Amino acid sequence: MEQDLFKAILRERGLKVTNQRLLVLETIADHPGEHLTAEEIYELAKDKYSEIGLATIYRTVQVLVELNVIDKVSFDDGFVRYELGNAAEVKRHHHHHAICKKCGKVLSFEGDLLETLEQALYDTAGFTVTDHEVKLTGYCRDCTKEKESVRKNI
Amino acid sequence: MEQDLFKAILRERGLKVTNQRLLVLETIADHPGEHLTAEEIYELAKDKYSEIGLATIYRTVQVLVELNVIDKVSFDDGFVRYELGNAAEVKRHHHHHAICKKCGKVLSFEGDLLETLEQALYDTAGFTVTDHEVKLTGYCRDCTKEKESVRKNI
DNA sequence: ATCAATGCAAAGGTTTTGCAAAAAT
DNA sequence: ATTTTTGCAAAACCTTTGCATTGAT
């Protein structure tokens, strides 16, 4: 996402363009494929602007999620995480995640295999799907071998 | 899940069978289709055994998740919730959820549309999937109409 | 000039932990 | 008899909020 587009989105909503908001988005954009927590964004942002406060990070990510500029994800480790979204597209294509139960590694991927399910949900229950999230858990390639030897005894 | 099976699972792992553990599982089992928080389980359990402590609920749900007796789910409202799992089955069939963004209603459903995706993930990345969770957000039948009238102005 | 956004510190809410007492094996 | 589990309270934790100050329009 270009900075100018982001500024336009802010102004369109009557929100002010601040250095802190630009910095938070830039920080997330500079770490593609990572799923940063508020604390991590804070630490990274402080390197460029040490006066920034943690509360500003929390308030800013709320705004960014609201604007569909970033997505909120959770891997059930007690942290809420954020990753770049794709606000400009009409049809959202969220990342899906495969989380290794052993080493915690996260594999991200895309895929629109849910369209038939979403249509069926509308037809049967009248539910209009606007967003979806697929979370897979299991064992990554490196941990699969180890897992098998452990599981044998159970 | 029958209580005897649960007792057997506990003993198999060297864990002790306590009235509190039986009560927590019973409480969750008695509320099918609801996704209870720790606090809600606590309030319900107190009706039957008023001496029980909230810390025991937290410790017990951790055990139950570990044993695959219950599943942990989150609808991003700040609460971790729990629902009955199906530990006995070799292949887990989790509930999927459609969460209404307006009224918060949760529609649960099942479906194994992810098998081809999971196979593909193994073939391409060596990732062995053991669990999956699909979370859809949107608008339920009752809220869909209202949503349309709201969205027209945007 | 006005109104929103920030930074700090304090408060909020959920979840975890330390420890002595109680319960299960 | 031994070891785990419980209950209570305190602590830890992430996140939100109040308020005066700063910054954007």
Coordinates of C-alpha atoms (C1' of nucleotides) in Angstrom, one line a residue:
Chain A
M1 CA 0.0 0.0 0.0
E2 CA 1.4 3.4 -1.0
Q3 CA 1.5 6.0 1.7
D4 CA -0.6 8.4 -0.4
L5 CA -3.4 6.0 -0.6
F6 CA -3.3 5.5 3.1
K7 CA -3.4 9.3 3.6
A8 CA -6.4 9.5 1.3
I9 CA -8.2 6.8 3.3
L10 CA -7.6 8.6 6.5
R11 CA -8.8 12.0 5.2
E12 CA -11.8 10.4 3.6
R13 CA -12.9 9.2 7.1
G14 CA -12.1 12.6 8.7
L15 CA -9.1 11.1 10.5
K16 CA -5.9 13.1 10.8
V17 CA -2.7 12.1 9.1
T18 CA -0.1 11.8 11.9
N19 CA 3.5 10.7 11.8
Q20 CA 2.7 8.0 14.4
R21 CA 0.0 6.5 12.1
L22 CA 2.3 6.5 9.1
L23 CA 5.1 5.0 11.2
V24 CA 2.9 2.2 12.6
L25 CA 1.8 1.2 9.1
E26 CA 5.3 1.5 7.7
T27 CA 6.6 -0.7 10.5
I28 CA 4.1 -3.5 9.7
A29 CA 4.7 -3.1 6.0
D30 CA 8.5 -3.4 6.6
H31 CA 8.0 -6.9 8.1
P32 CA 6.1 -8.9 5.6
G33 CA 5.2 -12.4 6.6
E34 CA 5.7 -11.6 10.2
H35 CA 2.7 -11.4 12.5
L36 CA 3.6 -8.6 14.9
T37 CA 2.1 -8.1 18.3
A38 CA 1.4 -4.5 19.6
E39 CA 4.5 -4.8 21.8
E40 CA 6.7 -5.8 18.8
I41 CA 5.4 -3.0 16.7
Y42 CA 6.1 -0.7 19.7
E43 CA 9.7 -1.8 20.0
L44 CA 10.3 -1.5 16.3
A45 CA 8.7 1.9 16.0
K46 CA 10.7 3.2 19.0
D47 CA 13.8 2.8 16.9
K48 CA 12.6 5.4 14.5
Y49 CA 10.7 7.6 16.9
S50 CA 11.6 7.0 20.5
E51 CA 8.9 9.2 22.0
I52 CA 6.0 7.1 20.7
G53 CA 3.8 5.5 23.4
L54 CA 2.5 2.0 23.6
A55 CA -1.1 3.3 23.9
T56 CA -0.7 5.0 20.5
I57 CA 0.2 1.6 19.0
Y58 CA -2.9 0.0 20.4
R59 CA -5.1 2.9 19.3
T60 CA -3.5 3.0 15.8
V61 CA -3.8 -0.7 15.1
Q62 CA -7.5 -0.4 16.0
V63 CA -7.9 2.3 13.4
L64 CA -5.9 0.3 10.8
V65 CA -8.1 -2.8 11.4
E66 CA -11.2 -0.6 11.1
L67 CA -9.9 0.8 7.8
N68 CA -9.1 -2.8 6.6
V69 CA -5.5 -1.7 6.1
I70 CA -4.3 -4.5 8.4
D71 CA -5.8 -7.8 9.6
K72 CA -6.0 -9.0 13.2
V73 CA -4.9 -12.6 13.6
S74 CA -4.5 -14.8 16.6
F75 CA -2.5 -18.0 17.1
D76 CA -3.9 -18.7 20.6
D77 CA -0.6 -17.9 22.3
G78 CA -2.1 -15.0 24.3
F79 CA -1.1 -12.3 21.8
V80 CA -3.2 -10.5 19.2
R81 CA -1.2 -10.1 16.1
Y82 CA -1.4 -7.9 13.0
E83 CA -0.5 -8.4 9.3
L84 CA -0.9 -6.3 6.2
G85 CA -4.3 -6.5 4.7
N86 CA -5.4 -5.5 1.2
A87 CA -7.9 -2.7 1.7
A88 CA -8.1 -1.7 -1.9
E89 CA -9.5 -4.9 -3.3
V90 CA -13.2 -5.3 -3.3
K91 CA -13.0 -9.0 -2.5
R92 CA -10.7 -9.6 0.5
H93 CA -8.2 -12.4 0.2
H94 CA -7.0 -13.1 3.7
H95 CA -4.0 -15.1 4.5
H96 CA -4.6 -18.4 6.1
H97 CA -2.2 -19.9 8.5
A98 CA -0.7 -23.3 9.4
I99 CA 0.7 -23.2 12.9
C100 CA 3.2 -25.8 14.1
K101 CA 2.3 -27.1 17.5
K102 CA 5.9 -27.9 18.3
C103 CA 8.1 -25.1 17.2
G104 CA 5.4 -22.4 16.7
K105 CA 6.4 -21.7 13.1
V106 CA 3.7 -20.2 11.0
L107 CA 3.2 -20.9 7.4
S108 CA 1.0 -18.4 5.5
F109 CA -0.8 -19.1 2.4
E110 CA -3.8 -18.0 0.3
G111 CA -6.6 -19.8 -1.2
D112 CA -10.3 -19.2 -2.0
L113 CA -11.5 -22.7 -1.4
L114 CA -14.3 -21.4 0.8
E115 CA -16.5 -19.8 -1.9
T116 CA -18.8 -22.8 -2.2
L117 CA -19.1 -23.1 1.5
E118 CA -19.9 -19.5 1.8
Q119 CA -22.6 -19.7 -0.9
A120 CA -24.1 -22.7 0.9
L121 CA -24.2 -20.9 4.1
Y122 CA -26.1 -18.1 2.5
D123 CA -28.5 -20.4 0.8
T124 CA -29.3 -22.5 3.9
A125 CA -29.0 -20.0 6.8
G126 CA -29.2 -16.6 5.1
F127 CA -25.7 -15.7 6.5
T128 CA -23.8 -13.2 4.4
V129 CA -20.0 -13.9 4.7
T130 CA -17.8 -10.9 4.5
D131 CA -14.6 -12.3 5.9
H132 CA -13.0 -15.7 6.6
E133 CA -10.1 -17.1 8.4
V134 CA -8.7 -20.6 8.2
K135 CA -6.4 -21.7 11.0
L136 CA -4.7 -25.1 10.6
T137 CA -2.6 -26.6 13.4
G138 CA -0.2 -29.6 13.1
Y139 CA 3.4 -30.2 12.6
C140 CA 5.8 -28.6 10.1
R141 CA 8.2 -30.6 8.0
D142 CA 11.0 -30.3 10.6
C143 CA 8.9 -31.3 13.5
T144 CA 6.9 -34.1 11.8
K145 CA 9.6 -36.7 12.3
E146 CA 10.0 -35.9 15.9
K147 CA 6.3 -35.9 16.5
E148 CA 6.0 -39.4 15.0
S149 CA 8.6 -40.9 17.4
V150 CA 6.9 -39.2 20.3
R151 CA 3.4 -40.3 19.3
K152 CA 4.4 -44.0 19.0
N153 CA 4.4 -44.5 22.7
I154 CA 0.9 -43.2 23.2
Chain B
M1 CA -18.4 -38.5 26.1
E2 CA -19.2 -40.9 28.9
Q3 CA -17.8 -40.2 32.3
D4 CA -16.1 -43.5 32.4
L5 CA -14.1 -42.8 29.3
F6 CA -13.0 -39.5 30.7
K7 CA -11.9 -41.2 33.9
A8 CA -9.9 -43.7 31.9
I9 CA -8.2 -40.9 29.9
L10 CA -7.2 -39.2 33.1
R11 CA -5.8 -42.3 34.7
E12 CA -4.0 -43.2 31.5
R13 CA -2.1 -39.9 31.8
G14 CA -1.4 -40.3 35.5
L15 CA -3.8 -37.5 36.3
K16 CA -6.1 -37.8 39.2
V17 CA -9.9 -38.1 38.9
T18 CA -11.4 -35.3 41.0
N19 CA -15.0 -34.1 41.4
Q20 CA -13.9 -30.7 40.1
R21 CA -12.7 -32.1 36.8
L22 CA -15.8 -34.2 36.4
L23 CA -17.9 -31.2 37.2
V24 CA -16.2 -28.9 34.7
L25 CA -16.6 -31.4 31.9
E26 CA -20.2 -32.1 32.9
T27 CA -20.9 -28.3 32.9
I28 CA -19.6 -27.9 29.4
A29 CA -21.4 -31.1 28.2
D30 CA -24.7 -29.8 29.6
H31 CA -24.5 -26.7 27.4
P32 CA -24.1 -28.0 23.9
G33 CA -23.9 -25.4 21.2
E34 CA -22.8 -22.7 23.7
H35 CA -19.3 -21.5 23.7
L36 CA -18.6 -20.9 27.4
T37 CA -15.9 -18.7 28.9
A38 CA -14.0 -19.7 32.0
E39 CA -16.1 -17.2 34.0
E40 CA -19.3 -18.7 32.7
I41 CA -18.2 -22.2 33.5
Y42 CA -17.3 -21.0 36.9
E43 CA -20.7 -19.5 37.6
L44 CA -22.5 -22.6 36.4
A45 CA -20.2 -24.9 38.3
K46 CA -20.7 -23.0 41.5
D47 CA -24.4 -23.8 41.4
K48 CA -23.5 -27.4 42.0
Y49 CA -20.4 -27.0 44.1
S50 CA -20.1 -23.6 45.6
E51 CA -16.6 -24.1 47.0
I52 CA -15.0 -24.4 43.6
G53 CA -12.5 -21.7 42.7
L54 CA -12.0 -19.8 39.4
A55 CA -8.4 -20.9 39.3
T56 CA -9.5 -24.5 39.2
I57 CA -11.7 -23.8 36.2
Y58 CA -8.7 -22.3 34.4
R59 CA -6.4 -25.2 35.3
T60 CA -9.0 -27.7 34.4
V61 CA -9.9 -26.4 31.0
Q62 CA -6.1 -26.4 30.2
V63 CA -6.1 -30.1 31.1
L64 CA -9.2 -30.8 29.0
V65 CA -7.8 -29.0 26.0
E66 CA -4.6 -31.0 26.4
L67 CA -6.6 -34.2 26.4
N68 CA -8.6 -33.1 23.4
V69 CA -11.7 -33.5 25.4
I70 CA -12.7 -29.9 24.7
D71 CA -11.7 -27.3 22.1
K72 CA -10.6 -23.8 22.6
V73 CA -12.2 -21.2 20.4
S74 CA -12.1 -17.5 20.2
F75 CA -14.5 -15.0 18.6
D76 CA -12.1 -12.1 19.1
D77 CA -14.3 -10.5 21.8
G78 CA -11.6 -10.7 24.5
F79 CA -12.7 -14.1 25.8
V80 CA -11.4 -17.5 25.3
R81 CA -14.2 -20.0 25.0
Y82 CA -14.5 -23.7 25.2
E83 CA -16.7 -26.3 23.5
L84 CA -17.0 -30.1 23.7
G85 CA -14.4 -31.8 21.4
N86 CA -14.5 -35.4 20.3
A87 CA -11.4 -37.0 21.7
A88 CA -12.4 -40.5 20.9
E89 CA -12.4 -40.1 17.1
V90 CA -9.2 -40.6 15.3
K91 CA -10.0 -37.9 12.8
R92 CA -11.2 -34.8 14.5
H93 CA -14.2 -33.0 13.2
H94 CA -14.2 -29.5 14.6
H95 CA -17.1 -27.2 14.6
H96 CA -16.7 -24.2 12.4
H97 CA -18.2 -20.9 13.2
A98 CA -19.9 -18.0 11.4
I99 CA -20.0 -15.0 13.7
C100 CA -22.4 -12.1 13.0
K101 CA -20.5 -8.8 13.2
K102 CA -23.7 -7.0 14.2
C103 CA -25.5 -9.0 16.8
G104 CA -22.7 -11.4 17.8
K105 CA -24.7 -14.5 17.1
V106 CA -22.6 -17.6 16.4
L107 CA -23.7 -20.2 13.9
S108 CA -21.9 -23.5 14.3
F109 CA -21.6 -26.0 11.5
E110 CA -19.4 -28.9 10.4
G111 CA -17.8 -29.8 7.2
D112 CA -14.7 -31.4 5.9
L113 CA -14.1 -29.3 2.9
L114 CA -10.5 -28.8 3.9
E115 CA -9.2 -32.3 3.1
T116 CA -7.8 -31.4 -0.3
L117 CA -6.2 -28.3 1.1
E118 CA -4.6 -30.2 3.9
Q119 CA -3.3 -32.8 1.5
A120 CA -1.9 -30.1 -0.7
L121 CA -0.2 -28.5 2.3
Y122 CA 1.5 -31.8 3.1
D123 CA 2.6 -32.4 -0.5
T124 CA 4.0 -28.9 -1.0
A125 CA 5.3 -27.9 2.4
G126 CA 5.6 -31.2 4.4
F127 CA 3.1 -29.8 6.9
T128 CA 1.0 -32.5 8.7
V129 CA -2.3 -31.0 9.7
T130 CA -3.9 -32.4 12.8
D131 CA -6.5 -29.8 13.5
H132 CA -8.3 -27.0 11.7
E133 CA -10.6 -24.2 12.5
V134 CA -12.7 -22.1 10.1
K135 CA -14.0 -18.8 11.3
L136 CA -16.4 -16.8 9.1
T137 CA -17.6 -13.3 9.9
G138 CA -20.4 -11.5 8.3
Y139 CA -24.1 -10.8 8.9
C140 CA -26.7 -13.3 9.9
R141 CA -30.1 -13.4 8.3
D142 CA -31.7 -11.0 10.7
C143 CA -28.9 -8.5 10.4
T144 CA -28.3 -8.7 6.7
K145 CA -31.2 -6.4 5.8
E146 CA -30.2 -3.8 8.3
K147 CA -26.6 -4.0 7.1
E148 CA -27.7 -3.3 3.5
S149 CA -29.5 -0.2 4.4
V150 CA -26.6 1.0 6.5
R151 CA -24.0 0.3 3.8
K152 CA -25.9 2.2 1.1
N153 CA -24.7 5.5 2.4
I154 CA -21.0 4.6 2.3
Chain C
dA1 C1' -9.2 28.4 16.4
dT2 C1' -11.0 24.0 16.7
dC3 C1' -10.9 19.4 17.3
dA4 C1' -8.5 15.1 17.1
dA5 C1' -4.4 12.5 18.5
dT6 C1' -0.7 11.7 21.6
dG7 C1' 1.9 10.3 25.8
dC8 C1' 2.0 9.1 30.3
dA9 C1' 0.3 6.8 34.2
dA10 C1' -3.3 4.6 36.2
dA11 C1' -7.0 1.4 35.9
dG12 C1' -9.3 -2.5 33.8
dG13 C1' -10.1 -7.3 32.9
dT14 C1' -8.6 -12.0 32.1
dT15 C1' -5.4 -15.5 33.2
dT16 C1' -1.6 -17.4 35.9
dT17 C1' 1.0 -18.5 40.0
dG18 C1' 2.7 -19.4 45.0
dC19 C1' 1.6 -21.8 48.8
dA20 C1' -0.6 -24.2 52.6
dA21 C1' -4.5 -27.3 53.1
dA22 C1' -7.2 -31.0 51.2
dA23 C1' -7.9 -34.9 48.4
dA24 C1' -6.6 -38.9 45.5
dT25 C1' -3.8 -42.8 44.6
Chain D
dA1 C1' 2.6 -42.3 52.6
dT2 C1' 3.2 -39.9 48.6
dT3 C1' 2.0 -36.9 45.1
dT4 C1' -1.3 -34.3 42.8
dT5 C1' -5.0 -31.0 43.1
dT6 C1' -7.5 -27.4 45.2
dG7 C1' -8.7 -22.7 46.9
dC8 C1' -7.5 -18.3 48.1
dA9 C1' -5.1 -14.2 47.3
dA10 C1' -1.7 -11.9 45.0
dA11 C1' 0.7 -11.2 40.9
dA12 C1' 1.2 -11.0 36.0
dC13 C1' -0.3 -9.9 31.8
dC14 C1' -2.2 -7.5 27.8
dT15 C1' -5.1 -3.8 26.7
dT16 C1' -7.9 0.3 27.6
dT17 C1' -8.9 4.8 29.5
dG18 C1' -8.6 9.7 31.7
dC19 C1' -6.5 13.7 31.2
dA20 C1' -3.5 17.4 30.1
dT21 C1' -0.5 18.5 26.2
dT22 C1' 0.6 18.5 21.6
dG23 C1' -0.3 18.4 16.8
dA24 C1' -3.2 18.6 12.5
dT25 C1' -6.6 20.9 9.8

